[in-house]
Tab-separated table of C-alpha atoms and ligand atoms in Angstrom:
chain	number	residue	atom	x	y	z
A	1201	UNK	CA	31.548	30.372	23.439
A	1202	UNK	CA	30.234	29.657	19.964
A	1203	UNK	CA	26.552	30.336	19.607
A	1204	UNK	CA	24.685	27.236	18.392
A	1205	UNK	CA	23.526	27.770	14.864
A	1206	UNK	CA	19.798	27.518	14.255
A	1207	UNK	CA	18.796	25.110	11.521
A	1208	UNK	CA	15.363	24.022	10.416
A	1209	UNK	CA	14.975	20.543	8.958
A	1210	UNK	CA	12.025	19.451	6.867
A	1211	UNK	CA	10.663	16.329	8.566
A	1212	UNK	CA	9.496	14.941	5.270
A	1213	UNK	CA	12.368	15.347	2.826
A	1214	UNK	CA	15.215	16.246	5.175
A	1215	UNK	CA	16.167	19.497	3.456
A	1216	UNK	CA	17.737	22.113	5.728
A	1217	UNK	CA	16.877	25.833	5.843
A	1218	UNK	CA	18.510	28.575	7.872
A	1219	UNK	CA	15.237	30.238	8.807
A	1220	UNK	CA	11.761	28.946	9.548
A	1221	UNK	CA	9.262	28.923	6.728
A	1222	UNK	CA	5.706	27.691	6.517
A	1223	UNK	CA	6.422	25.680	3.390
A	1224	UNK	CA	9.460	23.577	2.591
A	1225	UNK	CA	11.118	25.005	-0.527
A	1226	UNK	CA	12.281	21.594	-1.668
A	1227	UNK	CA	9.308	19.275	-1.337
A	1228	UNK	CA	6.562	21.896	-1.065
A	1229	UNK	CA	4.976	20.381	2.065
A	1230	UNK	CA	3.485	22.736	4.632
A	1231	UNK	CA	4.417	22.959	8.329
A	1232	UNK	CA	7.126	20.359	8.187
A	1233	UNK	CA	10.098	22.532	9.196
A	1234	UNK	CA	11.283	21.831	12.741
A	1235	UNK	CA	14.142	23.507	14.518
A	1236	UNK	CA	17.175	21.369	15.195
A	1237	UNK	CA	20.016	22.898	17.133
A	1238	UNK	CA	23.215	22.508	15.131
A	1239	UNK	CA	26.081	20.627	16.762
A	1240	UNK	CA	28.495	22.727	18.794
A	1241	UNK	CA	32.071	21.563	18.311
A	1242	UNK	CA	33.892	21.567	21.654
A	1243	UNK	CA	37.647	22.373	21.769
A	1244	UNK	CA	38.349	18.780	22.882
A	1245	UNK	CA	36.413	17.261	20.003
A	1246	UNK	CA	38.104	19.589	17.522
A	1247	UNK	CA	41.514	18.121	18.416
A	1248	UNK	CA	40.526	14.482	17.927
A	1249	UNK	CA	39.108	12.764	14.908
A	1250	UNK	CA	36.878	9.699	15.136
A	1251	UNK	CA	39.544	7.151	14.307
A	1252	UNK	CA	40.527	6.462	17.896
A	1253	UNK	CA	39.015	6.339	21.345
A	1254	UNK	CA	36.080	4.127	20.365
A	1255	UNK	CA	35.537	0.456	21.095
A	1256	UNK	CA	36.601	-1.842	18.258
A	1257	UNK	CA	34.117	-4.545	17.309
A	1258	UNK	CA	34.258	-7.799	15.388
A	1259	UNK	CA	33.273	-7.898	11.716
A	1260	UNK	CA	32.056	-11.208	10.357
A	1261	UNK	CA	31.033	-12.740	7.059
A	1262	UNK	CA	27.592	-13.107	5.528
A	1263	UNK	CA	27.736	-16.850	6.051
A	1264	UNK	CA	27.880	-16.669	9.853
A	1265	UNK	CA	25.210	-18.752	11.555
A	1266	UNK	CA	21.973	-16.932	12.323
A	1267	UNK	CA	18.803	-18.276	13.798
A	1268	UNK	CA	15.689	-17.547	11.731
A	1269	UNK	CA	13.444	-15.052	13.517
A	1270	UNK	CA	10.508	-16.438	15.471
A	1271	UNK	CA	7.305	-16.083	13.518
A	1272	UNK	CA	3.945	-15.604	15.118
A	1273	UNK	CA	1.155	-16.803	12.841
A	1274	UNK	CA	-1.954	-14.692	13.284
A	1275	UNK	CA	-4.138	-17.476	11.913
A	1276	UNK	CA	-5.560	-15.089	9.290
A	1277	UNK	CA	-3.858	-16.548	6.236
A	1278	UNK	CA	-4.244	-13.455	4.054
A	1279	UNK	CA	-2.648	-11.277	6.744
A	1280	UNK	CA	0.173	-13.757	7.326
A	1281	UNK	CA	0.781	-13.853	3.595
A	1282	UNK	CA	1.047	-10.045	3.325
A	1283	UNK	CA	3.424	-10.080	6.292
A	1284	UNK	CA	5.667	-12.532	4.450
A	1285	UNK	CA	4.807	-15.478	6.708
A	1286	UNK	CA	3.451	-14.162	9.994
A	1287	UNK	CA	4.575	-11.564	12.516
A	1288	UNK	CA	8.202	-11.485	13.617
A	1289	UNK	CA	8.804	-11.321	17.373
A	1290	UNK	CA	10.399	-8.014	18.379
A	1291	UNK	CA	9.526	-6.348	15.081
A	1292	UNK	CA	7.451	-3.269	14.379
A	1293	UNK	CA	4.781	-3.167	11.678
A	1294	UNK	CA	3.003	-0.054	10.470
A	1295	UNK	CA	-0.378	-0.486	8.849
A	1296	UNK	CA	-1.803	2.474	6.961
A	1297	UNK	CA	-5.060	3.084	5.166
A	1298	UNK	CA	-7.955	5.487	4.682
A	1299	UNK	CA	-10.322	6.014	7.610
A	1300	UNK	CA	-13.071	3.402	7.688
A	1301	UNK	CA	-11.259	0.980	5.389
A	1302	UNK	CA	-11.144	-1.657	8.151
A	1303	UNK	CA	-7.777	-1.416	9.919
A	1304	UNK	CA	-9.252	-1.640	13.417
A	1305	UNK	CA	-11.545	-4.447	12.336
A	1306	UNK	CA	-8.709	-6.502	10.850
A	1307	UNK	CA	-6.430	-6.001	13.844
A	1308	UNK	CA	-9.176	-6.829	16.318
A	1309	UNK	CA	-9.827	-10.053	14.434
A	1310	UNK	CA	-6.114	-10.903	14.404
A	1311	UNK	CA	-5.824	-10.058	18.119
A	1312	UNK	CA	-8.800	-12.241	18.983
A	1313	UNK	CA	-7.562	-15.137	16.912
A	1314	UNK	CA	-4.110	-15.062	18.529
A	1315	UNK	CA	-5.561	-14.680	22.009
A	1316	UNK	CA	-7.872	-17.647	21.460
A	1317	UNK	CA	-4.825	-19.645	20.373
A	1318	UNK	CA	-3.193	-18.898	23.723
A	1319	UNK	CA	-0.926	-15.892	23.037
A	1320	UNK	CA	-0.873	-12.780	25.213
A	1321	UNK	CA	-2.284	-9.931	23.161
A	1322	UNK	CA	-2.723	-6.281	24.197
A	1323	UNK	CA	-4.916	-3.944	22.154
A	1324	UNK	CA	-4.555	-0.269	23.035
A	1325	UNK	CA	-7.068	2.019	21.376
A	1326	UNK	CA	-6.522	5.761	21.380
A	1327	UNK	CA	-9.525	6.430	19.205
A	1328	UNK	CA	-12.396	4.322	20.414
A	1329	UNK	CA	-13.701	3.748	23.929
A	1330	UNK	CA	-13.018	0.253	25.242
A	1331	UNK	CA	-16.748	-0.481	25.282
A	1332	UNK	CA	-17.019	0.451	21.638
A	1333	UNK	CA	-14.292	-2.055	20.797
A	1334	UNK	CA	-16.001	-4.679	23.001
A	1335	UNK	CA	-19.313	-4.175	21.213
A	1336	UNK	CA	-17.613	-4.555	17.874
A	1337	UNK	CA	-15.882	-7.730	19.035
A	1338	UNK	CA	-19.226	-9.104	20.228
A	1339	UNK	CA	-20.847	-8.288	16.887
A	1340	UNK	CA	-18.097	-10.247	15.160
A	1341	UNK	CA	-18.631	-13.095	17.619
A	1342	UNK	CA	-15.193	-12.627	19.153
A	1343	UNK	CA	-16.382	-11.404	22.543
A	1344	UNK	CA	-14.954	-14.465	24.291
A	1345	UNK	CA	-11.366	-13.909	23.153
A	1346	UNK	CA	-9.033	-13.088	26.087
A	1347	UNK	CA	-7.580	-9.924	24.504
A	1348	UNK	CA	-6.174	-7.384	26.978
A	1349	UNK	CA	-8.023	-4.226	25.988
A	1350	UNK	CA	-7.650	-0.614	27.110
A	1351	UNK	CA	-8.145	2.937	25.960
A	1352	UNK	CA	-5.015	5.023	26.477
A	1353	UNK	CA	-3.016	7.703	24.714
A	1354	UNK	CA	-0.065	8.315	27.035
A	1355	UNK	CA	2.932	6.247	25.995
A	1356	UNK	CA	4.295	6.488	29.548
A	1357	UNK	CA	1.045	5.038	30.960
A	1358	UNK	CA	1.034	2.294	28.357
A	1359	UNK	CA	4.630	1.240	28.910
A	1360	UNK	CA	4.311	1.456	32.710
A	1361	UNK	CA	1.259	-0.787	32.549
A	1362	UNK	CA	2.855	-3.296	30.203
A	1363	UNK	CA	6.079	-3.391	32.215
A	1364	UNK	CA	4.231	-4.422	35.365
A	1365	UNK	CA	3.401	-7.816	33.858
A	1366	UNK	CA	4.718	-10.358	31.407
A	1367	UNK	CA	5.230	-8.787	27.953
A	1368	UNK	CA	2.533	-9.540	25.381
A	1369	UNK	CA	3.395	-11.502	22.247
A	1370	UNK	CA	1.483	-8.914	20.214
A	1371	UNK	CA	0.881	-5.258	21.038
A	1372	UNK	CA	-1.504	-3.255	18.861
A	1373	UNK	CA	-1.525	0.545	19.009
A	1374	UNK	CA	-4.557	2.062	17.264
A	1375	UNK	CA	-3.433	4.649	16.180
A	1376	UNK	CA	0.064	6.111	16.480
A	1377	UNK	CA	-1.325	9.584	15.692
A	1378	UNK	CA	-3.310	9.601	18.929
A	1379	UNK	CA	-0.317	8.681	21.104
A	1380	UNK	CA	1.457	11.199	23.273
A	1381	UNK	CA	4.929	11.124	24.822
A	1382	UNK	CA	5.504	13.513	27.735
A	1383	UNK	CA	9.237	13.511	27.018
A	1384	UNK	CA	8.691	16.231	24.459
A	1385	UNK	CA	6.210	19.026	23.903
A	1386	UNK	CA	3.568	19.191	21.267
A	1387	UNK	CA	0.082	17.897	20.601
A	1388	UNK	CA	-0.547	14.256	19.589
A	1389	UNK	CA	-0.320	13.773	15.850
A	1390	UNK	CA	2.464	16.281	15.273
A	1391	UNK	CA	5.579	15.100	13.537
A	1392	UNK	CA	7.749	15.151	16.646
A	1393	UNK	CA	5.135	13.462	18.844
A	1394	UNK	CA	4.472	10.685	16.362
A	1395	UNK	CA	8.195	10.074	16.018
A	1396	UNK	CA	8.925	10.133	19.745
A	1397	UNK	CA	5.968	7.900	20.634
A	1398	UNK	CA	6.840	5.391	17.940
A	1399	UNK	CA	10.470	5.348	19.065
A	1400	UNK	CA	9.553	4.458	22.672
A	1401	UNK	CA	7.065	1.795	21.622
A	1402	UNK	CA	9.510	0.229	19.163
A	1403	UNK	CA	12.237	0.177	21.807
A	1404	UNK	CA	9.885	-1.646	24.168
A	1405	UNK	CA	8.998	-4.162	21.452
A	1406	UNK	CA	12.651	-4.866	20.616
A	1407	UNK	CA	13.616	-5.234	24.299
A	1408	UNK	CA	10.776	-7.588	25.144
A	1409	UNK	CA	10.438	-9.548	21.910
A	1410	UNK	CA	6.921	-8.274	21.413
A	1411	UNK	CA	5.519	-7.988	17.908
A	1412	UNK	CA	4.253	-4.403	17.630
A	1413	UNK	CA	1.607	-3.225	15.181
A	1414	UNK	CA	1.055	0.514	14.781
A	1415	UNK	CA	-1.980	1.830	12.943
A	1416	UNK	CA	-1.188	4.939	10.902
A	1417	UNK	CA	-3.605	7.362	9.320
A	1418	UNK	CA	-3.222	8.268	5.719
A	1419	UNK	CA	-3.291	11.760	4.266
A	1420	UNK	CA	-5.285	12.747	1.192
A	1421	UNK	CA	-2.430	11.924	-1.162
A	1422	UNK	CA	-2.112	8.419	0.241
A	1423	UNK	CA	1.060	8.683	2.321
A	1424	UNK	CA	1.044	7.761	5.973
A	1425	UNK	CA	0.499	10.939	7.958
A	1426	UNK	CA	3.274	12.169	10.170
A	1427	UNK	CA	6.893	11.932	9.288
A	1428	UNK	CA	8.309	9.783	6.563
A	1429	UNK	CA	10.784	8.703	9.236
A	1430	UNK	CA	8.026	6.536	10.696
A	1431	UNK	CA	8.337	4.328	7.634
A	1432	UNK	CA	12.095	4.152	8.169
A	1433	UNK	CA	11.738	3.274	11.836
A	1434	UNK	CA	9.530	0.224	11.432
A	1435	UNK	CA	10.452	-3.137	9.891
A	1436	UNK	CA	7.317	-3.642	7.850
A	1437	UNK	CA	4.852	-1.241	6.241
A	1438	UNK	CA	1.491	-2.565	5.094
A	1439	UNK	CA	-1.087	-0.546	3.252
A	1440	UNK	CA	-4.782	-1.418	3.447
A	1441	UNK	CA	-6.514	-0.349	0.266
A	1442	UNK	CA	-9.868	-0.458	-1.426
A	1443	UNK	CA	-12.838	1.684	-2.306
A	1444	UNK	CA	-15.047	2.163	0.698
A	1445	UNK	CA	-18.127	1.768	-1.465
A	1446	UNK	CA	-16.920	-1.659	-2.554
A	1447	UNK	CA	-16.631	-4.768	-0.473
A	1448	UNK	CA	-13.100	-5.750	-1.350
A	1449	UNK	CA	-9.965	-4.760	0.516
A	1450	UNK	CA	-6.376	-5.429	-0.390
A	1451	UNK	CA	-3.559	-5.571	2.132
A	1452	UNK	CA	-0.377	-4.697	0.311
A	1453	UNK	CA	3.156	-4.975	1.652
A	1454	UNK	CA	5.089	-1.755	0.910
A	1455	UNK	CA	8.225	-2.528	2.879
A	1456	UNK	CA	9.337	-5.694	4.631
A	1457	UNK	CA	12.701	-6.305	6.264
A	1458	UNK	CA	11.782	-9.951	6.816
A	1459	UNK	CA	10.278	-10.924	3.481
A	1460	UNK	CA	9.212	-9.918	-0.007
A	1461	UNK	CA	7.038	-6.907	-0.739
A	1462	UNK	CA	5.071	-8.298	-3.611
A	1463	UNK	CA	2.450	-10.344	-1.807
A	1464	UNK	CA	-1.077	-9.137	-1.196
A	1465	UNK	CA	-3.831	-10.274	1.118
A	1466	UNK	CA	-7.400	-10.033	-0.152
A	1467	UNK	CA	-10.413	-9.556	2.114
A	1468	UNK	CA	-14.107	-8.890	1.753
A	1469	UNK	CA	-15.814	-6.613	4.300
A	1470	UNK	CA	-18.929	-8.331	5.568
A	1471	UNK	CA	-21.386	-7.590	8.319
A	1472	UNK	CA	-19.449	-9.883	10.681
A	1473	UNK	CA	-16.021	-8.435	9.909
A	1474	UNK	CA	-13.426	-9.103	7.250
A	1475	UNK	CA	-13.581	-12.437	5.464
A	1476	UNK	CA	-10.542	-13.896	3.729
A	1477	UNK	CA	-10.667	-14.321	-0.034
A	1478	UNK	CA	-8.404	-17.217	-0.890
A	1479	UNK	CA	-9.007	-17.173	-4.645
A	1480	UNK	CA	-9.242	-13.540	-5.765
A	1481	UNK	CA	-8.715	-13.984	-9.463
A	1482	UNK	CA	-12.287	-13.588	-10.669
A	1483	UNK	CA	-13.379	-11.283	-7.893
A	1484	UNK	CA	-13.305	-8.032	-9.775
A	1485	UNK	CA	-14.970	-9.195	-12.966
A	1486	UNK	CA	-18.438	-7.874	-13.641
A	1487	UNK	CA	-20.966	-10.234	-15.202
A	1488	UNK	CA	-19.842	-10.530	-18.778
A	1489	UNK	CA	-22.234	-12.181	-21.174
A	1490	UNK	CA	-22.045	-10.072	-24.292
A	1491	UNK	CA	-19.195	-8.007	-25.624
A	1492	UNK	CA	-19.401	-4.278	-24.906
A	1493	UNK	CA	-17.352	-1.620	-26.691
A	1494	UNK	CA	-14.573	-0.292	-24.470
A	1495	UNK	CA	-14.284	-3.256	-22.098
A	1496	UNK	CA	-11.564	-5.890	-21.858
A	1497	UNK	CA	-10.209	-8.129	-19.116
A	1498	UNK	CA	-6.663	-7.701	-17.858
A	1499	UNK	CA	-4.988	-10.622	-16.070
A	1500	UNK	CA	-2.952	-8.804	-13.404
A	1501	UNK	CA	-0.389	-10.554	-11.242
A	1502	UNK	CA	0.087	-9.532	-7.620
A	1503	UNK	CA	3.138	-11.207	-6.165
A	1504	UNK	CA	2.543	-14.792	-7.118
A	1505	UNK	CA	-1.223	-14.583	-7.575
A	1506	UNK	CA	-3.187	-13.741	-10.697
A	1507	UNK	CA	-6.119	-11.325	-10.324
A	1508	UNK	CA	-8.420	-10.832	-13.298
A	1509	UNK	CA	-9.940	-7.353	-13.573
A	1510	UNK	CA	-12.048	-5.640	-16.199
A	1511	UNK	CA	-10.834	-2.389	-17.715
A	1512	UNK	CA	-13.569	-0.111	-19.015
A	1513	UNK	CA	-13.086	2.919	-21.250
A	1514	UNK	CA	-15.636	5.487	-22.361
A	1515	UNK	CA	-14.877	8.000	-25.086
A	1516	UNK	CA	-17.319	10.875	-25.563
A	1517	UNK	CA	-16.996	13.146	-28.569
A	1518	UNK	CA	-17.431	16.823	-27.721
A	1519	UNK	CA	-19.302	19.096	-30.132
A	1520	UNK	CA	-17.982	22.381	-28.761
A	1521	UNK	CA	-14.375	23.423	-28.318
A	1522	UNK	CA	-14.427	22.923	-24.541
A	1523	UNK	CA	-11.378	21.327	-22.936
A	1524	UNK	CA	-12.116	17.604	-22.814
A	1525	UNK	CA	-11.878	15.798	-19.488
A	1526	UNK	CA	-9.749	12.778	-18.721
A	1527	UNK	CA	-10.739	10.860	-15.607
A	1528	UNK	CA	-9.247	7.638	-14.241
A	1529	UNK	CA	-10.335	5.360	-11.411
A	1530	UNK	CA	-8.025	2.539	-10.370
A	1531	UNK	CA	-5.068	3.360	-12.605
A	1532	UNK	CA	-2.414	6.036	-13.021
A	1533	UNK	CA	-3.655	9.156	-14.833
A	1534	UNK	CA	-0.163	10.000	-16.112
A	1535	UNK	CA	0.035	6.562	-17.680
A	1536	UNK	CA	-3.354	7.086	-19.391
A	1537	UNK	CA	-2.077	10.352	-20.901
A	1538	UNK	CA	0.938	8.438	-22.182
A	1539	UNK	CA	-1.149	5.701	-23.819
A	1540	UNK	CA	-3.378	8.340	-25.451
A	1541	UNK	CA	-0.292	10.127	-26.769
A	1542	UNK	CA	1.115	6.880	-28.197
A	1543	UNK	CA	-2.208	6.080	-29.904
A	1544	UNK	CA	-2.320	9.592	-31.385
A	1545	UNK	CA	1.304	9.870	-32.454
A	1546	UNK	CA	1.948	6.287	-33.596
A	1547	UNK	CA	-1.434	5.052	-34.783
A	1548	UNK	CA	-3.068	8.176	-36.185
A	1549	UNK	CA	-6.065	8.079	-33.857
A	1550	UNK	CA	-7.433	11.335	-32.462
A	1551	UNK	CA	-8.751	11.780	-28.931
A	1552	UNK	CA	-8.208	15.536	-28.838
A	1553	UNK	CA	-11.894	16.456	-29.074
A	1554	UNK	CA	-13.042	13.574	-26.903
A	1555	UNK	CA	-13.560	13.160	-23.196
A	1556	UNK	CA	-11.899	9.971	-21.974
A	1557	UNK	CA	-12.953	8.011	-18.893
A	1558	UNK	CA	-11.140	4.915	-17.671
A	1559	UNK	CA	-12.365	2.663	-14.886
A	1560	UNK	CA	-11.116	-0.549	-13.311
A	1561	UNK	CA	-14.033	-2.680	-12.155
A	1562	UNK	CA	-14.748	-3.682	-8.588
A	1563	UNK	CA	-12.769	-0.899	-6.910
A	1564	UNK	CA	-9.475	-2.588	-7.704
A	1565	UNK	CA	-6.334	-0.496	-8.159
A	1566	UNK	CA	-3.872	-1.758	-10.766
A	1567	UNK	CA	-0.216	-1.504	-9.783
A	1568	UNK	CA	0.995	-3.998	-12.411
A	1569	UNK	CA	2.801	-2.299	-15.358
A	1570	UNK	CA	1.494	-4.817	-17.860
A	1571	UNK	CA	-1.913	-3.153	-18.211
A	1572	UNK	CA	-0.891	-0.809	-21.066
A	1573	UNK	CA	-2.015	-3.059	-23.897
A	1574	UNK	CA	-5.371	-3.780	-22.259
A	1575	UNK	CA	-5.950	-0.063	-21.686
A	1576	UNK	CA	-4.990	0.728	-25.285
A	1577	UNK	CA	-7.369	-1.975	-26.548
A	1578	UNK	CA	-10.207	-0.633	-24.378
A	1579	UNK	CA	-9.601	2.925	-25.630
A	1580	UNK	CA	-9.499	1.934	-29.301
A	1581	UNK	CA	-12.600	-0.213	-28.896
A	1582	UNK	CA	-14.443	2.649	-27.173
A	1583	UNK	CA	-13.356	5.220	-29.756
A	1584	UNK	CA	-14.406	3.053	-32.692
A	1585	UNK	CA	-17.447	1.663	-30.846
A	1586	UNK	CA	-16.354	-1.833	-31.843
A	1587	UNK	CA	-16.665	-4.410	-29.063
A	1588	UNK	CA	-13.766	-6.738	-28.314
A	1589	UNK	CA	-14.921	-10.383	-28.011
A	1590	UNK	CA	-16.049	-11.043	-24.430
A	1591	UNK	CA	-13.740	-14.051	-24.083
A	1592	UNK	CA	-10.543	-12.044	-24.717
A	1593	UNK	CA	-7.907	-10.869	-22.261
A	1594	UNK	CA	-4.962	-8.547	-22.991
A	1595	UNK	CA	-1.645	-7.654	-21.404
A	1596	UNK	CA	1.685	-6.120	-22.420
A	1597	UNK	CA	3.660	-2.961	-21.852
A	1598	UNK	CA	3.667	-0.117	-24.384
A	1599	UNK	CA	6.821	1.862	-25.082
A	1600	UNK	CA	6.670	5.479	-26.247
A	1601	UNK	CA	7.824	4.282	-29.650
A	1602	UNK	CA	4.612	2.279	-29.949
A	1603	UNK	CA	6.419	-1.025	-29.466
A	1604	UNK	CA	4.672	-3.725	-27.436
A	1605	UNK	CA	6.986	-5.176	-24.782
A	1606	UNK	CA	6.753	-8.401	-22.857
A	1607	UNK	CA	5.840	-8.514	-19.175
A	1608	UNK	CA	6.630	-10.943	-16.386
A	1609	UNK	CA	4.488	-14.015	-15.606
A	1610	UNK	CA	2.924	-14.364	-19.081
A	1611	UNK	CA	2.324	-18.076	-18.538
A	1612	UNK	CA	0.675	-17.548	-15.164
A	1613	UNK	CA	-1.649	-14.882	-16.585
A	1614	UNK	CA	-2.704	-17.015	-19.537
A	1615	UNK	CA	-3.216	-20.129	-17.427
A	1616	UNK	CA	-5.500	-18.280	-15.046
A	1617	UNK	CA	-7.468	-16.739	-17.936
A	1618	UNK	CA	-7.917	-20.190	-19.492
A	1619	UNK	CA	-9.039	-21.575	-16.133
A	1620	UNK	CA	-11.775	-18.944	-15.936
A	1621	UNK	CA	-13.062	-19.739	-19.382
A	1622	UNK	CA	-11.404	-17.111	-21.551
A	1623	UNK	CA	-10.599	-18.273	-25.066
A	1624	UNK	CA	-8.136	-15.806	-26.586
A	1625	UNK	CA	-5.460	-13.341	-25.549
A	1626	UNK	CA	-3.958	-10.200	-27.093
A	1627	UNK	CA	-0.315	-10.387	-26.054
A	1628	UNK	CA	3.263	-9.340	-26.883
A	1629	UNK	CA	5.254	-11.612	-29.198
A	1630	UNK	CA	7.253	-12.997	-26.287
A	1631	UNK	CA	4.095	-14.654	-24.904
A	1632	UNK	CA	3.326	-16.494	-28.157
A	1633	UNK	CA	3.991	-19.954	-26.813
A	1634	UNK	CA	2.826	-19.387	-23.256
A	1635	UNK	CA	-0.834	-19.696	-24.178
A	1636	UNK	CA	-1.477	-23.389	-23.602
A	1637	UNK	CA	-5.100	-23.960	-24.592
A	1638	UNK	CA	-5.636	-20.233	-25.146
A	1639	UNK	CA	-5.409	-18.804	-28.678
A	1640	UNK	CA	-2.919	-15.931	-28.717
A	1641	UNK	CA	-2.869	-12.910	-31.029
A	1642	UNK	CA	0.625	-11.434	-30.869
A	1643	UNK	CA	1.427	-7.794	-31.532
A	1644	UNK	CA	4.788	-6.114	-31.833
A	1645	UNK	CA	3.421	-2.573	-32.180
A	1646	UNK	CA	0.414	-0.551	-31.029
A	1647	UNK	CA	-0.366	0.028	-34.715
A	1648	UNK	CA	-0.781	-3.705	-35.301
A	1649	UNK	CA	-3.172	-3.891	-32.343
A	1650	UNK	CA	-5.237	-0.999	-33.733
A	1651	UNK	CA	-5.368	-2.627	-37.188
A	1652	UNK	CA	-6.517	-5.887	-35.616
A	1653	UNK	CA	-9.212	-4.240	-33.488
A	1654	UNK	CA	-10.525	-2.115	-36.353
A	1655	UNK	CA	-10.453	-5.061	-38.755
A	1656	UNK	CA	-8.055	-3.267	-41.097
B	1846	LIG	P1	-12.745	0.224	10.870
B	1846	LIG	O1	-12.077	-1.057	11.144
B	1846	LIG	O2	-13.248	0.996	12.033
B	1846	LIG	O3	-11.867	1.162	9.961
B	1846	LIG	P2	-10.509	1.949	10.314
B	1846	LIG	O4	-10.015	1.462	11.619
B	1846	LIG	O5	-9.606	1.627	9.162
B	1846	LIG	O6	-10.863	3.391	10.327
B	1846	LIG	O7	-13.923	-0.111	9.848
B	1846	LIG	C1	-15.085	0.567	9.904
B	1846	LIG	C2	-15.944	0.283	8.715
B	1846	LIG	O8	-16.122	-1.069	8.459
B	1846	LIG	C3	-17.283	0.849	8.999
B	1846	LIG	O9	-17.591	1.766	7.969
B	1846	LIG	C4	-18.227	-0.287	9.046
B	1846	LIG	C5	-17.496	-1.406	8.404
B	1846	LIG	N1	-17.719	-2.695	9.077
B	1846	LIG	C6	-18.462	-3.660	8.450
B	1846	LIG	O10	-18.977	-3.472	7.345
B	1846	LIG	N2	-18.636	-4.872	9.069
B	1846	LIG	C7	-18.093	-5.137	10.282
B	1846	LIG	O11	-18.260	-6.247	10.805
B	1846	LIG	C8	-17.329	-4.118	10.915
B	1846	LIG	C9	-16.723	-4.353	12.260
B	1846	LIG	C10	-17.152	-2.926	10.278
B	1847	LIG	MG1	-9.858	2.545	13.396
């Protein structure tokens, strides 16, 4: 009989190796190779291909009638918005985020709100003792909510318990890394355990029409710990972001099979839990009375909502020949290097003997590609120590050629800036007429922006 061939599959990138290694040669991750026994082809199977012997099924068109999925509104508008309009019955949602960012707090609030509205809600904590959760609920004044609470880590125990009664409308598992399935070996938190536990819980949710929310821990590089397959298995992936030292938290939709992925929910962490922030646009602005060199406001757009943030640059000239530092908070460091290169190569500015620091105010992280022009303006202003007027905003994308390109939602950005009292905008030519009451300065190249800022 043919001996099954041993193969080792990386649980992160799916690459296959013939022998076990500590590090995957393709993606470079450590301890992700897991043995998978290769398929043994039986003599019977070898004689038949897959074109017969199966059960034929009906194919139908895209226009066949379908009922819209049932939505369960959590009553927390910012959460419902990030979910694309509430939770879908029978769906699985993964919510990731750094430890202490507020995942448990948010989910406890959602659970309590739904329970108070009459839905059956089960909250299973694998991390905190039930009393700890109760105390937290009491502190947030939610102690009266009829949430079904327990501490458990065995998926078999959890499903046995749930199956003995009516299924809950919402089941929260906090967190999937603490869950353990006795169907397979391995400690909780390992790739295979996380996958197996999630699989069982998702199957339960689909069978019973329960909306399932899994909490997932995040590794240092920001991906949800455990296998990438977890993200494939669930219907929706939300990421809870923010700087722990700041009050503001953003719930971002990364994947959504039932809606768009461009909406965000904004919250503020307060002593009595997370408060919704319905109008986030001026949230991240520091008090701006006088113009400071190196600072400019960028009107970002998240989904359909404008969010105004301040971009701050600091350029420090070095006397010695030491390697200058470049540090970025709230933006992409590769993108900063690109903007610096464009300013050097296309505009004749020199940052090579300068340390460059870039910061986005309020702990906000910019994901919008239109920030290039604002960053360039902040850098030039910092280098030349010439303040940009405090009532100016800037947006636009920079190409490597130094060209300034248009970005989406120009009108929305300018309208919001005007609403908050800004008077002028540095924009690409395509946004010339979108200004309304705002005066626009249009630029087609980075060089023209530099000339304008330096008064040349
Ligand atoms: P938590 O929800 O436990 O985070 P996670 O589950 O993502 O690890 O949030 C814990 C943090 O939130 C903790 O540092 C204290 C803070 N917090 C408040 O500031 N106010 C509150 O009302 C609560 C419940 C927590
Ligand atoms: Mg927690």
